[in-house]
């Protein structure tokens, strides 16, 4: 996987297309059983055992305030010293984006509810840092990327 800036994993979270920095992505997988945990914000589904380790599972669409179906994939990201599972609807693959394209994309958390972002920041600053370097991709931009052969 290239380490260049602008190399991203594109996934769908509800109605949104999200570009996560490839350097933070450890793997993608089918979702595993999630054990709900009481008293957590709605965007935290609970925990799942991934390769023998319990990981928090964040439903990315809920965090971003998007309509959420049943997540079909986990994207495991490195959040500081530990991994976190992001539950997403679909993984569309890696894409290489130019610096100009990345600069024009809206930040991933731009449309998220302020309260959810504040809760996430209080619970996990390392995951917040990953999501702050992620972007939303408008559907028309994504379609143009694929039409121009931007898929990696």
XYZ file of C-alpha atoms in Angstrom:
152
model
C 0.000 0.000 0.000
C 1.587 3.320 -1.017
C 2.288 5.745 1.819
C 1.666 8.877 -0.230
C -0.620 11.549 1.153
C -4.001 11.230 -0.494
C -4.055 7.428 -0.592
C -7.333 6.539 1.101
C -9.744 3.729 1.807
C -13.199 4.708 0.596
C -16.132 3.274 2.487
C -19.835 3.952 2.696
C -21.327 4.894 6.058
C -25.051 5.215 5.614
C -25.569 7.664 2.756
C -22.052 9.105 3.011
C -18.831 8.203 1.221
C -15.851 8.457 3.551
C -12.136 8.578 2.729
C -10.011 7.240 5.580
C -6.229 7.717 5.446
C -4.720 4.450 4.224
C -1.896 4.691 6.739
C -4.402 4.336 9.582
C -6.205 1.308 8.106
C -5.036 -2.047 9.443
C -7.584 -4.301 7.728
C -11.167 -4.735 6.608
C -13.339 -7.709 7.479
C -16.848 -9.022 7.752
C -18.465 -7.793 10.949
C -18.079 -9.948 14.007
C -20.585 -10.343 16.843
C -20.804 -7.178 18.933
C -21.474 -7.246 22.657
C -23.491 -4.152 23.604
C -22.181 -2.180 26.554
C -24.546 -0.084 28.677
C -24.203 3.644 29.156
C -22.284 4.453 25.981
C -23.216 6.970 23.287
C -25.473 5.620 20.513
C -22.633 5.631 17.966
C -20.740 2.999 19.995
C -22.281 -0.389 19.237
C -20.239 -2.151 21.928
C -17.186 -4.361 21.666
C -16.140 -7.203 19.385
C -13.378 -9.753 19.786
C -11.022 -9.266 16.830
C -8.068 -11.630 16.641
C -8.416 -12.350 20.362
C -8.585 -8.704 21.438
C -11.723 -6.820 22.470
C -12.116 -3.691 20.313
C -14.624 -0.875 20.607
C -17.007 -0.824 17.639
C -17.995 2.611 16.358
C -20.904 2.735 13.902
C -19.487 5.407 11.619
C -22.825 6.317 10.029
C -24.408 6.959 13.439
C -21.491 9.152 14.471
C -21.854 11.155 11.270
C -25.637 11.454 11.588
C -26.348 9.448 8.438
C -29.056 6.860 7.799
C -27.549 3.535 8.783
C -28.407 0.109 7.463
C -26.936 -2.945 9.121
C -23.166 -2.491 8.779
C -21.700 -5.079 6.431
C -17.988 -4.484 7.089
C -15.574 -3.583 9.847
C -12.658 -1.295 9.046
C -9.999 -1.732 11.694
C -8.030 1.485 12.164
C -5.022 2.302 14.299
C -6.017 4.893 16.883
C -2.827 5.711 18.721
C -1.416 2.544 20.292
C -4.513 0.374 19.748
C -7.002 -0.618 17.079
C -10.658 0.408 16.828
C -13.341 -1.178 14.642
C -15.417 1.166 12.486
C -18.652 -0.484 11.374
C -19.494 0.656 7.842
C -22.039 -0.322 5.201
C -19.554 -1.090 2.436
C -15.866 -0.879 1.576
C -15.305 0.445 -1.948
C -11.532 0.086 -2.021
C -8.391 2.171 -1.999
C -8.174 5.319 -4.083
C -5.285 7.636 -4.770
C -6.321 11.287 -4.556
C -4.245 14.273 -5.605
C -3.422 16.898 -3.005
C -5.720 19.363 -4.791
C -8.646 16.928 -4.626
C -8.044 16.170 -0.938
C -7.817 19.889 -0.135
C -11.201 20.463 -1.795
C -12.975 17.642 0.058
C -15.022 18.439 3.159
C -13.734 17.076 6.477
C -15.376 13.834 7.577
C -16.696 15.316 10.816
C -18.073 18.481 9.184
C -21.663 17.251 9.159
C -21.549 15.248 12.379
C -23.611 16.344 15.342
C -21.511 18.556 17.577
C -22.574 16.586 20.670
C -21.408 13.293 19.126
C -18.047 14.799 18.143
C -17.614 16.214 21.649
C -18.435 12.811 23.192
C -16.010 11.042 20.886
C -13.272 13.548 21.670
C -13.759 13.006 25.396
C -13.748 9.208 25.037
C -10.976 8.681 22.493
C -8.680 11.467 21.350
C -6.578 9.095 19.226
C -9.581 7.954 17.166
C -10.668 11.568 16.907
C -7.274 12.385 15.368
C -7.770 9.681 12.702
C -11.241 10.928 11.837
C -10.067 14.547 11.711
C -7.671 13.562 8.902
C -10.481 11.828 6.997
C -12.799 13.331 4.393
C -16.248 13.050 2.915
C -16.391 12.387 -0.816
C -19.392 13.725 -2.731
C -20.993 11.074 -4.957
C -20.242 13.062 -8.135
C -16.548 13.375 -7.231
C -16.361 9.633 -6.543
C -18.047 8.820 -9.860
C -15.608 11.118 -11.700
C -12.649 9.475 -9.908
C -13.734 6.047 -11.075
C -14.520 7.260 -14.598
C -11.027 8.766 -14.849
C -9.334 5.615 -13.611
C -8.401 6.997 -10.194
C -9.029 3.644 -8.563
C -5.877 2.120 -7.187
